[in-house]
JSON list of C-alpha atoms in Angstrom, two decimals:
[
{"chain": "L", "resi": 11, "resn": "SER", "atom": "CA", "xyz": [3.47, -34.22, -4.27]},
{"chain": "L", "resi": 12, "resn": "PHE", "atom": "CA", "xyz": [5.04, -30.72, -4.54]},
{"chain": "L", "resi": 13, "resn": "ALA", "atom": "CA", "xyz": [1.55, -28.93, -5.20]},
{"chain": "L", "resi": 14, "resn": "ASP", "atom": "CA", "xyz": [0.82, -30.37, -1.84]},
{"chain": "L", "resi": 15, "resn": "SER", "atom": "CA", "xyz": [3.58, -29.10, -0.08]},
{"chain": "L", "resi": 16, "resn": "SER", "atom": "CA", "xyz": [3.47, -25.71, -1.94]},
{"chain": "L", "resi": 17, "resn": "GLY", "atom": "CA", "xyz": [0.18, -25.44, -0.29]},
{"chain": "L", "resi": 18, "resn": "ALA", "atom": "CA", "xyz": [1.11, -26.72, 3.03]},
{"chain": "L", "resi": 19, "resn": "ALA", "atom": "CA", "xyz": [4.07, -24.17, 2.79]},
{"chain": "L", "resi": 20, "resn": "GLU", "atom": "CA", "xyz": [1.42, -21.04, 1.78]},
{"chain": "L", "resi": 21, "resn": "TRP", "atom": "CA", "xyz": [-0.58, -21.83, 4.92]},
{"chain": "L", "resi": 22, "resn": "ALA", "atom": "CA", "xyz": [2.51, -22.21, 7.35]},
{"chain": "L", "resi": 23, "resn": "LEU", "atom": "CA", "xyz": [4.01, -19.08, 5.90]},
{"chain": "L", "resi": 24, "resn": "ALA", "atom": "CA", "xyz": [0.82, -17.01, 5.92]},
{"chain": "L", "resi": 25, "resn": "GLU", "atom": "CA", "xyz": [0.04, -18.42, 9.71]},
{"chain": "L", "resi": 26, "resn": "ARG", "atom": "CA", "xyz": [3.52, -17.53, 10.95]},
{"chain": "L", "resi": 27, "resn": "PRO", "atom": "CA", "xyz": [6.06, -16.08, 8.71]},
{"chain": "L", "resi": 28, "resn": "ALA", "atom": "CA", "xyz": [9.45, -16.70, 9.94]},
{"chain": "L", "resi": 29, "resn": "GLY", "atom": "CA", "xyz": [12.66, -14.70, 9.39]},
{"chain": "L", "resi": 30, "resn": "GLY", "atom": "CA", "xyz": [14.51, -17.86, 7.99]},
{"chain": "L", "resi": 31, "resn": "ALA", "atom": "CA", "xyz": [11.63, -18.82, 5.91]},
{"chain": "L", "resi": 32, "resn": "LEU", "atom": "CA", "xyz": [11.48, -15.35, 4.58]},
{"chain": "L", "resi": 33, "resn": "ALA", "atom": "CA", "xyz": [15.29, -15.48, 3.56]},
{"chain": "L", "resi": 34, "resn": "ALA", "atom": "CA", "xyz": [14.91, -18.67, 1.82]},
{"chain": "L", "resi": 35, "resn": "LEU", "atom": "CA", "xyz": [11.79, -17.41, 0.01]},
{"chain": "L", "resi": 36, "resn": "LEU", "atom": "CA", "xyz": [13.87, -14.57, -0.97]},
{"chain": "L", "resi": 37, "resn": "GLN", "atom": "CA", "xyz": [16.78, -16.65, -2.54]},
{"chain": "L", "resi": 38, "resn": "GLY", "atom": "CA", "xyz": [14.04, -18.38, -4.38]},
{"chain": "L", "resi": 39, "resn": "ILE", "atom": "CA", "xyz": [12.99, -15.39, -6.30]},
{"chain": "L", "resi": 40, "resn": "GLU", "atom": "CA", "xyz": [16.28, -15.01, -7.51]},
{"chain": "L", "resi": 41, "resn": "ASP", "atom": "CA", "xyz": [16.41, -18.47, -8.80]},
{"chain": "L", "resi": 42, "resn": "PRO", "atom": "CA", "xyz": [17.17, -19.13, -12.65]},
{"chain": "L", "resi": 43, "resn": "ASP", "atom": "CA", "xyz": [14.04, -21.13, -12.91]},
{"chain": "L", "resi": 44, "resn": "PRO", "atom": "CA", "xyz": [11.05, -19.21, -13.67]},
{"chain": "L", "resi": 45, "resn": "CYS", "atom": "CA", "xyz": [8.55, -21.75, -11.69]},
{"chain": "L", "resi": 46, "resn": "VAL", "atom": "CA", "xyz": [10.62, -21.39, -8.48]},
{"chain": "L", "resi": 47, "resn": "ARG", "atom": "CA", "xyz": [10.50, -17.50, -8.86]},
{"chain": "L", "resi": 48, "resn": "GLY", "atom": "CA", "xyz": [6.88, -17.51, -9.44]},
{"chain": "L", "resi": 49, "resn": "ILE", "atom": "CA", "xyz": [6.11, -20.17, -6.64]},
{"chain": "L", "resi": 50, "resn": "ALA", "atom": "CA", "xyz": [8.24, -18.12, -4.20]},
{"chain": "L", "resi": 51, "resn": "ALA", "atom": "CA", "xyz": [6.94, -14.67, -4.92]},
{"chain": "L", "resi": 52, "resn": "ARG", "atom": "CA", "xyz": [3.74, -16.25, -4.27]},
{"chain": "L", "resi": 53, "resn": "LEU", "atom": "CA", "xyz": [4.50, -17.38, -1.05]},
{"chain": "L", "resi": 54, "resn": "ILE", "atom": "CA", "xyz": [6.14, -14.61, 0.16]},
{"chain": "L", "resi": 55, "resn": "SER", "atom": "CA", "xyz": [3.48, -12.44, -0.76]},
{"chain": "L", "resi": 56, "resn": "HIS", "atom": "CA", "xyz": [1.33, -14.15, 2.10]},
{"chain": "L", "resi": 57, "resn": "ALA", "atom": "CA", "xyz": [3.19, -12.88, 4.77]},
{"chain": "L", "resi": 58, "resn": "ARG", "atom": "CA", "xyz": [2.40, -9.15, 4.42]},
{"chain": "L", "resi": 59, "resn": "SER", "atom": "CA", "xyz": [4.79, -8.16, 7.05]},
{"chain": "L", "resi": 60, "resn": "GLU", "atom": "CA", "xyz": [6.76, -4.78, 7.08]},
{"chain": "L", "resi": 61, "resn": "GLU", "atom": "CA", "xyz": [9.85, -6.88, 7.00]},
{"chain": "L", "resi": 62, "resn": "THR", "atom": "CA", "xyz": [8.81, -8.72, 3.70]},
{"chain": "L", "resi": 63, "resn": "VAL", "atom": "CA", "xyz": [7.57, -5.54, 1.56]},
{"chain": "L", "resi": 64, "resn": "THR", "atom": "CA", "xyz": [11.18, -4.01, 2.58]},
{"chain": "L", "resi": 65, "resn": "ALA", "atom": "CA", "xyz": [13.11, -6.94, 1.12]},
{"chain": "L", "resi": 66, "resn": "LEU", "atom": "CA", "xyz": [10.70, -7.11, -1.94]},
{"chain": "L", "resi": 67, "resn": "LEU", "atom": "CA", "xyz": [11.37, -3.63, -2.54]},
{"chain": "L", "resi": 68, "resn": "ARG", "atom": "CA", "xyz": [15.19, -4.48, -2.31]},
{"chain": "L", "resi": 69, "resn": "GLU", "atom": "CA", "xyz": [14.55, -7.19, -4.60]},
{"chain": "L", "resi": 70, "resn": "LEU", "atom": "CA", "xyz": [12.67, -4.63, -6.94]},
{"chain": "L", "resi": 71, "resn": "ALA", "atom": "CA", "xyz": [16.28, -3.03, -7.34]},
{"chain": "L", "resi": 72, "resn": "SER", "atom": "CA", "xyz": [17.92, -6.05, -8.33]},
{"chain": "L", "resi": 73, "resn": "PRO", "atom": "CA", "xyz": [20.51, -5.82, -11.33]},
{"chain": "L", "resi": 74, "resn": "THR", "atom": "CA", "xyz": [18.49, -8.99, -12.38]},
{"chain": "L", "resi": 75, "resn": "GLY", "atom": "CA", "xyz": [15.39, -8.58, -14.47]},
{"chain": "L", "resi": 76, "resn": "PRO", "atom": "CA", "xyz": [13.50, -11.68, -13.77]},
{"chain": "L", "resi": 77, "resn": "THR", "atom": "CA", "xyz": [14.25, -11.18, -9.79]},
{"chain": "L", "resi": 78, "resn": "ARG", "atom": "CA", "xyz": [12.75, -7.44, -10.15]},
{"chain": "L", "resi": 79, "resn": "ALA", "atom": "CA", "xyz": [9.91, -8.87, -12.29]},
{"chain": "L", "resi": 80, "resn": "ALA", "atom": "CA", "xyz": [9.18, -11.64, -9.38]},
{"chain": "L", "resi": 81, "resn": "ALA", "atom": "CA", "xyz": [9.36, -9.14, -6.85]},
{"chain": "L", "resi": 82, "resn": "ALA", "atom": "CA", "xyz": [7.04, -6.96, -8.60]},
{"chain": "L", "resi": 83, "resn": "VAL", "atom": "CA", "xyz": [4.44, -9.30, -8.73]},
{"chain": "L", "resi": 84, "resn": "ALA", "atom": "CA", "xyz": [5.00, -10.45, -4.79]},
{"chain": "L", "resi": 85, "resn": "LEU", "atom": "CA", "xyz": [4.39, -6.83, -4.20]},
{"chain": "L", "resi": 86, "resn": "GLY", "atom": "CA", "xyz": [1.30, -6.86, -6.22]},
{"chain": "L", "resi": 87, "resn": "MET", "atom": "CA", "xyz": [-0.17, -10.01, -4.99]},
{"chain": "L", "resi": 88, "resn": "SER", "atom": "CA", "xyz": [0.51, -8.72, -1.24]},
{"chain": "L", "resi": 89, "resn": "SER", "atom": "CA", "xyz": [-1.35, -5.54, -2.22]},
{"chain": "L", "resi": 90, "resn": "ALA", "atom": "CA", "xyz": [1.71, -3.26, -0.62]},
{"chain": "L", "resi": 91, "resn": "ASP", "atom": "CA", "xyz": [0.41, 0.24, -0.96]},
{"chain": "L", "resi": 92, "resn": "GLN", "atom": "CA", "xyz": [3.98, 1.34, 0.04]},
{"chain": "L", "resi": 93, "resn": "ALA", "atom": "CA", "xyz": [5.49, -0.25, -3.10]},
{"chain": "L", "resi": 94, "resn": "VAL", "atom": "CA", "xyz": [3.51, 1.99, -5.65]},
{"chain": "L", "resi": 95, "resn": "ASP", "atom": "CA", "xyz": [6.03, 4.54, -6.27]},
{"chain": "L", "resi": 96, "resn": "ALA", "atom": "CA", "xyz": [8.81, 2.05, -6.42]},
{"chain": "L", "resi": 97, "resn": "LEU", "atom": "CA", "xyz": [6.72, 0.05, -8.99]},
{"chain": "L", "resi": 98, "resn": "ILE", "atom": "CA", "xyz": [5.71, 3.26, -11.23]},
{"chain": "L", "resi": 99, "resn": "GLY", "atom": "CA", "xyz": [9.39, 3.67, -11.49]},
{"chain": "L", "resi": 100, "resn": "ARG", "atom": "CA", "xyz": [9.55, -0.07, -12.99]},
{"chain": "L", "resi": 101, "resn": "LEU", "atom": "CA", "xyz": [7.03, 1.04, -15.71]},
{"chain": "L", "resi": 102, "resn": "LYS", "atom": "CA", "xyz": [10.09, 2.30, -17.52]},
{"chain": "L", "resi": 103, "resn": "ASP", "atom": "CA", "xyz": [12.73, -0.64, -16.49]},
{"chain": "L", "resi": 104, "resn": "ALA", "atom": "CA", "xyz": [14.89, -1.68, -19.56]},
{"chain": "L", "resi": 105, "resn": "THR", "atom": "CA", "xyz": [13.56, -5.44, -19.42]},
{"chain": "L", "resi": 106, "resn": "PRO", "atom": "CA", "xyz": [9.89, -6.04, -20.85]},
{"chain": "L", "resi": 107, "resn": "GLU", "atom": "CA", "xyz": [9.33, -8.67, -18.17]},
{"chain": "L", "resi": 108, "resn": "VAL", "atom": "CA", "xyz": [9.78, -6.23, -15.72]},
{"chain": "L", "resi": 109, "resn": "ARG", "atom": "CA", "xyz": [7.68, -3.52, -16.90]},
{"chain": "L", "resi": 110, "resn": "LEU", "atom": "CA", "xyz": [4.69, -6.09, -17.73]},
{"chain": "L", "resi": 111, "resn": "SER", "atom": "CA", "xyz": [4.82, -7.37, -14.01]},
{"chain": "L", "resi": 112, "resn": "ALA", "atom": "CA", "xyz": [5.17, -3.85, -12.47]},
{"chain": "L", "resi": 113, "resn": "ALA", "atom": "CA", "xyz": [2.02, -2.99, -14.55]},
{"chain": "L", "resi": 114, "resn": "TRP", "atom": "CA", "xyz": [0.27, -6.08, -13.05]},
{"chain": "L", "resi": 115, "resn": "ALA", "atom": "CA", "xyz": [1.08, -5.45, -9.72]},
{"chain": "L", "resi": 116, "resn": "LEU", "atom": "CA", "xyz": [-0.08, -1.48, -10.04]},
{"chain": "L", "resi": 117, "resn": "GLY", "atom": "CA", "xyz": [-3.66, -2.82, -11.12]},
{"chain": "L", "resi": 118, "resn": "SER", "atom": "CA", "xyz": [-3.64, -5.22, -8.26]},
{"chain": "L", "resi": 119, "resn": "ILE", "atom": "CA", "xyz": [-3.04, -2.73, -5.69]},
{"chain": "L", "resi": 120, "resn": "GLY", "atom": "CA", "xyz": [-5.44, -0.16, -7.50]},
{"chain": "L", "resi": 121, "resn": "ASP", "atom": "CA", "xyz": [-3.71, 2.66, -6.17]},
{"chain": "L", "resi": 122, "resn": "GLY", "atom": "CA", "xyz": [-5.09, 6.00, -8.33]},
{"chain": "L", "resi": 123, "resn": "LYS", "atom": "CA", "xyz": [-1.33, 7.25, -8.55]},
{"chain": "L", "resi": 124, "resn": "ALA", "atom": "CA", "xyz": [-0.71, 4.72, -11.05]},
{"chain": "L", "resi": 125, "resn": "ALA", "atom": "CA", "xyz": [-3.39, 5.50, -13.71]},
{"chain": "L", "resi": 126, "resn": "ALA", "atom": "CA", "xyz": [-1.60, 7.95, -15.59]},
{"chain": "L", "resi": 127, "resn": "PRO", "atom": "CA", "xyz": [1.86, 6.20, -15.75]},
{"chain": "L", "resi": 128, "resn": "LEU", "atom": "CA", "xyz": [-0.31, 3.04, -16.53]},
{"chain": "L", "resi": 129, "resn": "ARG", "atom": "CA", "xyz": [-1.74, 4.89, -19.74]},
{"chain": "L", "resi": 130, "resn": "GLY", "atom": "CA", "xyz": [1.75, 5.91, -20.59]},
{"chain": "L", "resi": 131, "resn": "LEU", "atom": "CA", "xyz": [2.25, 2.38, -21.39]},
{"chain": "L", "resi": 132, "resn": "LEU", "atom": "CA", "xyz": [-0.40, 1.84, -23.96]},
{"chain": "L", "resi": 133, "resn": "ARG", "atom": "CA", "xyz": [2.07, 3.55, -26.16]},
{"chain": "L", "resi": 134, "resn": "GLU", "atom": "CA", "xyz": [4.79, 0.65, -25.79]},
{"chain": "L", "resi": 135, "resn": "ALA", "atom": "CA", "xyz": [5.64, -1.45, -28.69]},
{"chain": "L", "resi": 136, "resn": "GLY", "atom": "CA", "xyz": [5.41, -4.71, -27.43]},
{"chain": "L", "resi": 137, "resn": "PRO", "atom": "CA", "xyz": [1.50, -5.80, -27.39]},
{"chain": "L", "resi": 138, "resn": "ALA", "atom": "CA", "xyz": [1.91, -7.85, -24.09]},
{"chain": "L", "resi": 139, "resn": "ILE", "atom": "CA", "xyz": [2.79, -4.86, -21.98]},
{"chain": "L", "resi": 140, "resn": "ARG", "atom": "CA", "xyz": [0.13, -2.65, -23.97]},
{"chain": "L", "resi": 141, "resn": "LEU", "atom": "CA", "xyz": [-2.43, -5.08, -22.84]},
{"chain": "L", "resi": 142, "resn": "ALA", "atom": "CA", "xyz": [-1.38, -5.40, -19.24]},
{"chain": "L", "resi": 143, "resn": "ALA", "atom": "CA", "xyz": [-1.27, -1.55, -18.84]},
{"chain": "L", "resi": 144, "resn": "ALA", "atom": "CA", "xyz": [-4.59, -1.33, -20.11]},
{"chain": "L", "resi": 145, "resn": "GLN", "atom": "CA", "xyz": [-5.80, -4.37, -18.11]},
{"chain": "L", "resi": 146, "resn": "ALA", "atom": "CA", "xyz": [-4.25, -2.48, -14.99]},
{"chain": "L", "resi": 147, "resn": "ALA", "atom": "CA", "xyz": [-5.46, 1.00, -15.66]},
{"chain": "L", "resi": 148, "resn": "ALA", "atom": "CA", "xyz": [-8.89, -0.48, -15.90]},
{"chain": "L", "resi": 149, "resn": "ALA", "atom": "CA", "xyz": [-8.37, -2.41, -12.65]},
{"chain": "L", "resi": 150, "resn": "VAL", "atom": "CA", "xyz": [-7.10, 0.63, -10.89]},
{"chain": "L", "resi": 151, "resn": "ARG", "atom": "CA", "xyz": [-10.52, 2.72, -12.15]},
{"chain": "L", "resi": 152, "resn": "TYR", "atom": "CA", "xyz": [-12.65, -0.26, -10.84]},
{"chain": "L", "resi": 153, "resn": "LEU", "atom": "CA", "xyz": [-11.06, -0.45, -7.43]},
{"chain": "L", "resi": 154, "resn": "ARG", "atom": "CA", "xyz": [-11.29, 3.29, -7.07]},
{"chain": "L", "resi": 155, "resn": "ALA", "atom": "CA", "xyz": [-14.99, 3.58, -8.05]},
{"chain": "L", "resi": 156, "resn": "HIS", "atom": "CA", "xyz": [-15.70, 0.84, -5.36]},
{"chain": "L", "resi": 157, "resn": "TRP", "atom": "CA", "xyz": [-13.43, 2.21, -2.76]},
{"chain": "L", "resi": 158, "resn": "ALA", "atom": "CA", "xyz": [-15.16, 5.59, -3.16]},
{"chain": "L", "resi": 159, "resn": "SER", "atom": "CA", "xyz": [-18.38, 3.78, -2.59]},
{"chain": "L", "resi": 160, "resn": "GLY", "atom": "CA", "xyz": [-17.15, 2.62, 0.84]},
{"chain": "L", "resi": 161, "resn": "VAL", "atom": "CA", "xyz": [-16.15, -0.68, -0.51]},
{"chain": "L", "resi": 162, "resn": "ARG", "atom": "CA", "xyz": [-12.71, -1.99, 0.39]}
]
């Protein structure tokens, strides 16, 4: 089944990310089907290599909103600290889906630099983005408190 093959692919990529697989998955986050983009983002996030983060940062600048959103999700899932500044920049993206995805990713990464920009999203017109920003800001506070106590 598709679920079984997706799980096997996740495991294989996490164990041995290969350049060819990364290239194919990067094509997946540009796919018009949101399910394909989501699966590709989840699979890419397991690689956690410098090459992967660099590629996702490139995709975060894509002219296509859904691709930028998928890249933001993958960066958040991979806890890519080096993506924080780029994700903060995407909190002002013209596409609401990208702003929402960037907010989620920043909450997942938990860098304190994101707290003030996330609070700025609380004035957004869209309730989904306000909720994502509030949840992400709370996650940042929670993670910072735990890391300050030596838990990471």
